[in-house]
CSV table of C-alpha atoms and ligand atoms in Angstrom, one decimal:
chain,number,residue,atom,x,y,z
A,1,MET,CA,8.0,49.4,-24.3
A,2,THR,CA,9.6,49.6,-27.7
A,3,PHE,CA,13.1,48.6,-28.7
A,4,ASN,CA,15.8,50.7,-30.4
A,5,SER,CA,14.9,51.3,-34.1
A,6,HIS,CA,18.3,50.2,-35.4
A,7,LEU,CA,17.1,46.7,-34.7
A,8,GLY,CA,14.1,47.3,-36.9
A,9,ILE,CA,13.5,44.6,-39.5
A,10,GLY,CA,12.8,44.5,-43.2
A,11,MET,CA,9.5,43.2,-44.7
A,12,THR,CA,10.7,39.6,-45.2
A,13,SER,CA,11.6,39.2,-41.6
A,14,ARG,CA,8.4,40.9,-40.5
A,15,ARG,CA,6.5,38.2,-42.5
A,16,THR,CA,8.5,35.5,-41.0
A,17,ARG,CA,7.7,36.8,-37.5
A,18,GLU,CA,4.0,37.1,-38.4
A,19,ARG,CA,4.0,33.4,-39.4
A,20,LEU,CA,5.4,32.6,-35.9
A,21,ILE,CA,2.6,34.5,-34.3
A,22,GLN,CA,0.1,32.7,-36.4
A,23,ARG,CA,1.6,29.4,-35.3
A,24,LEU,CA,1.5,30.3,-31.6
A,25,ARG,CA,-2.2,31.2,-32.0
A,26,GLN,CA,-2.9,27.8,-33.6
A,27,GLU,CA,-1.1,26.2,-30.7
A,28,GLY,CA,-3.5,27.9,-28.3
A,29,ILE,CA,-1.7,31.1,-27.1
A,30,ARG,CA,-4.5,33.7,-26.6
A,31,ASP,CA,-3.0,36.5,-24.6
A,32,HIS,CA,-2.7,39.5,-26.9
A,33,ALA,CA,-0.1,41.3,-24.8
A,34,VAL,CA,2.1,38.1,-24.8
A,35,LEU,CA,1.7,37.6,-28.5
A,36,ASN,CA,2.6,41.2,-29.1
A,37,ALA,CA,5.7,41.0,-26.9
A,38,ILE,CA,6.9,38.0,-28.9
A,39,ARG,CA,6.1,39.9,-32.2
A,40,ILE,CA,8.3,42.8,-31.3
A,41,THR,CA,11.2,40.9,-29.6
A,42,PRO,CA,14.0,40.2,-32.2
A,43,ARG,CA,14.8,36.6,-31.4
A,44,HIS,CA,17.6,36.5,-34.0
A,45,ILE,CA,19.6,38.8,-31.6
A,46,PHE,CA,19.5,36.0,-29.0
A,47,VAL,CA,21.1,33.2,-31.1
A,48,ASP,CA,24.5,32.8,-32.8
A,49,GLU,CA,24.6,34.5,-36.3
A,50,ALA,CA,24.9,31.0,-37.9
A,51,LEU,CA,21.5,30.2,-36.5
A,52,ALA,CA,19.8,33.6,-37.1
A,53,SER,CA,17.9,32.4,-40.2
A,54,ARG,CA,16.1,29.8,-38.0
A,55,ALA,CA,15.3,32.3,-35.2
A,56,TYR,CA,11.6,32.6,-36.0
A,57,GLU,CA,11.0,28.8,-36.2
A,58,ASP,CA,9.0,27.4,-33.3
A,59,THR,CA,12.0,25.4,-32.0
A,60,ALA,CA,14.6,25.4,-29.3
A,61,LEU,CA,18.1,26.2,-30.5
A,62,PRO,CA,21.6,25.7,-29.0
A,63,ILE,CA,23.2,28.7,-27.3
A,64,GLY,CA,26.5,27.0,-26.2
A,65,HIS,CA,27.6,25.6,-22.8
A,66,GLY,CA,25.2,22.7,-23.4
A,67,GLN,CA,22.2,25.1,-23.0
A,68,THR,CA,19.3,26.1,-25.3
A,69,ILE,CA,17.1,29.1,-26.0
A,70,SER,CA,13.6,27.9,-25.3
A,71,GLN,CA,11.1,27.2,-28.0
A,72,PRO,CA,8.9,30.3,-28.6
A,73,TYR,CA,5.7,28.3,-27.8
A,74,ILE,CA,7.0,27.5,-24.4
A,75,VAL,CA,8.1,31.1,-23.8
A,76,ALA,CA,4.7,32.3,-24.7
A,77,ARG,CA,2.9,29.6,-22.7
A,78,MET,CA,4.9,30.2,-19.5
A,79,THR,CA,4.5,33.9,-19.8
A,80,GLU,CA,0.8,33.6,-20.3
A,81,LEU,CA,0.5,31.3,-17.3
A,82,LEU,CA,2.5,33.7,-15.2
A,83,MET,CA,0.4,36.8,-16.3
A,84,GLU,CA,-3.1,35.3,-16.3
A,85,ALA,CA,-4.3,36.9,-13.1
A,86,GLY,CA,-3.3,40.4,-14.3
A,87,PRO,CA,-0.3,42.7,-14.5
A,88,LEU,CA,2.8,42.0,-12.4
A,89,ASP,CA,5.1,44.5,-10.8
A,90,THR,CA,8.3,42.6,-9.9
A,91,VAL,CA,9.3,39.2,-11.3
A,92,LEU,CA,12.2,36.8,-10.8
A,93,GLU,CA,13.5,34.6,-13.6
A,94,VAL,CA,15.8,31.7,-12.9
A,95,GLY,CA,17.9,30.7,-15.9
A,96,THR,CA,18.7,33.8,-18.0
A,97,GLY,CA,20.3,31.7,-20.8
A,98,SER,CA,20.2,33.7,-24.0
A,99,GLY,CA,18.0,36.4,-22.3
A,100,TYR,CA,15.2,35.9,-24.8
A,101,GLN,CA,12.5,35.0,-22.2
A,102,THR,CA,13.8,37.9,-20.1
A,103,ALA,CA,13.4,40.4,-23.0
A,104,VAL,CA,9.8,39.2,-23.6
A,105,LEU,CA,8.9,39.5,-20.0
A,106,SER,CA,10.6,42.9,-19.7
A,107,GLN,CA,7.9,44.4,-21.9
A,108,LEU,CA,5.1,43.0,-19.7
A,109,VAL,CA,6.2,43.7,-16.2
A,110,ASN,CA,7.6,46.7,-14.4
A,111,ARG,CA,10.9,45.1,-13.2
A,112,ILE,CA,12.6,41.8,-13.8
A,113,TYR,CA,15.5,40.2,-11.9
A,114,SER,CA,17.1,37.3,-13.8
A,115,VAL,CA,19.7,34.9,-12.4
A,116,GLU,CA,22.1,32.8,-14.5
A,117,ARG,CA,24.7,30.3,-13.1
A,118,ILE,CA,27.0,30.5,-16.2
A,119,GLY,CA,28.9,33.8,-16.3
A,120,GLU,CA,29.6,33.9,-20.0
A,121,LEU,CA,25.9,33.5,-20.9
A,122,GLN,CA,25.0,36.2,-18.4
A,123,ARG,CA,27.6,38.6,-20.0
A,124,GLN,CA,26.3,37.9,-23.5
A,125,ALA,CA,22.7,38.5,-22.3
A,126,ARG,CA,23.7,41.8,-20.7
A,127,ARG,CA,25.3,43.1,-23.9
A,128,ARG,CA,22.1,42.2,-25.9
A,129,PHE,CA,19.9,44.1,-23.4
A,130,GLN,CA,22.2,47.1,-23.6
A,131,SER,CA,22.2,47.1,-27.5
A,132,MET,CA,18.4,46.9,-27.4
A,133,GLY,CA,18.1,49.8,-24.8
A,134,ILE,CA,16.2,47.7,-22.3
A,135,ARG,CA,16.5,49.2,-18.8
A,136,ASN,CA,14.2,47.3,-16.5
A,137,ILE,CA,16.2,44.1,-16.2
A,138,ARG,CA,18.6,43.4,-13.3
A,139,LEU,CA,21.0,40.4,-13.9
A,140,ARG,CA,22.7,38.4,-11.3
A,141,HIS,CA,25.4,35.7,-11.6
A,142,SER,CA,24.3,33.2,-8.9
A,143,ASP,CA,22.6,30.0,-8.1
A,144,GLY,CA,19.0,30.6,-8.9
A,145,GLY,CA,17.7,27.7,-6.9
A,146,LEU,CA,18.3,29.9,-3.9
A,147,GLY,CA,16.4,32.8,-5.5
A,148,LEU,CA,17.3,36.4,-4.6
A,149,PRO,CA,16.1,36.8,-1.0
A,150,GLN,CA,17.5,40.4,-0.9
A,151,PHE,CA,15.0,41.5,-3.6
A,152,ALA,CA,12.0,39.3,-2.5
A,153,PRO,CA,9.1,39.1,-2.3
A,154,PHE,CA,8.2,38.8,-6.0
A,155,ASP,CA,4.8,38.9,-7.7
A,156,GLY,CA,5.9,36.1,-10.0
A,157,ILE,CA,8.7,33.7,-10.5
A,158,LEU,CA,9.5,31.9,-13.8
A,159,VAL,CA,12.1,29.1,-13.8
A,160,THR,CA,13.5,28.0,-17.2
A,161,ALA,CA,15.5,25.0,-16.0
A,162,ALA,CA,14.0,21.9,-14.3
A,163,PRO,CA,14.5,21.1,-10.6
A,164,GLU,CA,13.4,17.6,-9.5
A,165,GLY,CA,10.9,19.0,-7.0
A,166,ILE,CA,9.4,22.4,-6.1
A,167,PRO,CA,12.2,24.5,-4.6
A,168,LEU,CA,10.8,25.8,-1.3
A,169,ALA,CA,13.3,28.6,-1.2
A,170,LEU,CA,11.6,30.0,-4.2
A,171,VAL,CA,8.0,29.5,-3.0
A,172,ASN,CA,9.0,31.5,0.1
A,173,GLN,CA,10.1,34.4,-2.0
A,174,LEU,CA,6.6,34.8,-3.6
A,175,LYS,CA,4.1,37.3,-2.3
A,176,GLN,CA,0.8,36.0,-1.0
A,177,GLY,CA,-1.2,35.1,-4.1
A,178,GLY,CA,2.0,35.3,-6.2
A,179,ARG,CA,2.6,32.6,-8.8
A,180,MET,CA,5.6,30.6,-10.0
A,181,VAL,CA,5.7,28.7,-13.3
A,182,LEU,CA,8.3,26.0,-13.7
A,183,PRO,CA,9.2,22.6,-15.2
A,184,ILE,CA,9.6,19.8,-12.6
A,185,GLY,CA,11.2,16.4,-13.0
A,186,ALA,CA,14.2,14.6,-14.5
A,187,ASP,CA,15.0,14.3,-18.3
A,188,GLN,CA,12.0,12.9,-20.3
A,189,GLY,CA,9.6,12.9,-17.4
A,190,GLN,CA,9.1,16.7,-16.9
A,191,VAL,CA,5.8,18.5,-16.4
A,192,LEU,CA,5.0,22.2,-16.4
A,193,VAL,CA,3.7,23.3,-13.0
A,194,ARG,CA,2.1,26.5,-11.7
A,195,VAL,CA,2.5,27.1,-8.0
A,196,THR,CA,0.4,29.7,-6.2
A,197,ARG,CA,1.4,30.9,-2.8
A,198,THR,CA,-1.4,30.8,-0.3
A,199,SER,CA,-1.7,31.7,3.4
A,200,GLY,CA,-1.2,28.1,4.5
A,201,GLY,CA,1.5,27.2,2.0
A,202,TYR,CA,1.0,26.7,-1.7
A,203,GLU,CA,-1.3,25.1,-4.3
A,204,LYS,CA,0.0,23.5,-7.5
A,205,GLU,CA,-1.5,22.9,-10.9
A,206,LEU,CA,0.1,20.3,-13.2
A,207,LEU,CA,-0.2,21.5,-16.8
A,208,GLU,CA,1.6,19.8,-19.7
A,209,ARG,CA,4.6,17.7,-20.5
A,210,VAL,CA,7.8,19.7,-21.4
A,211,VAL,CA,11.5,19.2,-21.9
A,212,PHE,CA,14.0,21.5,-20.2
A,213,VAL,CA,17.7,21.4,-19.2
A,214,PRO,CA,18.2,20.5,-15.5
A,215,LEU,CA,18.4,23.2,-12.8
A,216,LEU,CA,22.0,22.7,-11.5
A,217,SER,CA,23.5,24.1,-8.3
A,218,GLY,CA,26.6,26.2,-7.9
A,219,VAL,CA,28.0,28.8,-10.4
A,220,GLN,CA,30.4,28.6,-13.3
A,221,ARG,CA,32.6,31.3,-14.8
B,1,SAH,N1,15.1,31.3,-20.8
B,1,SAH,C1,16.3,30.8,-21.4
B,1,SAH,C2,16.5,29.3,-21.2
B,1,SAH,C3,17.9,28.9,-21.1
B,1,SAH,S1,18.1,27.3,-20.7
B,1,SAH,C4,16.3,31.2,-22.9
B,1,SAH,O1,15.2,31.2,-23.5
B,1,SAH,O2,17.4,31.4,-23.5
B,1,SAH,C5,18.2,27.3,-18.9
B,1,SAH,C6,19.3,28.2,-18.3
B,1,SAH,O3,19.2,27.9,-16.9
B,1,SAH,C7,20.7,27.8,-18.7
B,1,SAH,O4,21.3,29.0,-19.2
B,1,SAH,C8,21.3,27.3,-17.5
B,1,SAH,O5,22.7,27.6,-17.4
B,1,SAH,C9,20.5,28.0,-16.4
B,1,SAH,N2,20.6,27.4,-15.1
B,1,SAH,C10,20.5,26.1,-14.8
B,1,SAH,N3,20.6,25.9,-13.4
B,1,SAH,C11,20.6,27.2,-12.9
B,1,SAH,C12,20.7,27.7,-11.6
B,1,SAH,N4,20.7,26.9,-10.5
B,1,SAH,N5,20.7,29.0,-11.4
B,1,SAH,C13,20.7,29.9,-12.5
B,1,SAH,N6,20.7,29.5,-13.7
B,1,SAH,C14,20.6,28.1,-13.9
């Protein structure tokens, strides 16, 4: 998928983005499709104008409501872990936030459902996707810890806020062999986990230390 050309960027910005891709490679991101999705996703659209000049740094940035847009490395890493076994048809994301991770995924999968509990963040994300002409994202304003049973099962689930343990409601919405990538744990003690649904239940791999905002329950306007 390509994005509307009015969002096209000048040479300077193209160089800045290329530097980010170089850095992600150095940090160990190997998947070409993932790197390319990051290369063509205009991250500056997903942050406040005042922060746009920092959009291609490999760092998390505030998006209001006490939330953050994830660091590009972590977006790339989680996407790579989700996609490792091959192409995915339908994916659920929990925690739309700015919509940046959603936009990256939208280029790699057929359809993505994304759930956000803060209404204002969801509305902003929707406007961004519309301006970019992205059509394969379905947004919902709800508590993502419950998943979206009406659209399950999913080939993959990506959670961008940390629960304290593996939410079984989400595991149950994975197809057999489907994967979920998520941070687990409180505050400073979080670890990135990949869960694979098996016939008897699920398997989990503990991957690396991460820092995410907590997964909260309930919704907010
Ligand atoms: N992927 C996003 C990350 C945003 S931070 C980005 O790159 O911009 C995590 C987001 O998860 C926040 O917007 C927060 O409001 C949301 N969140 C936290 N708990 C949630 C829940 N139970 N259901 C849905 N969204 C939730």
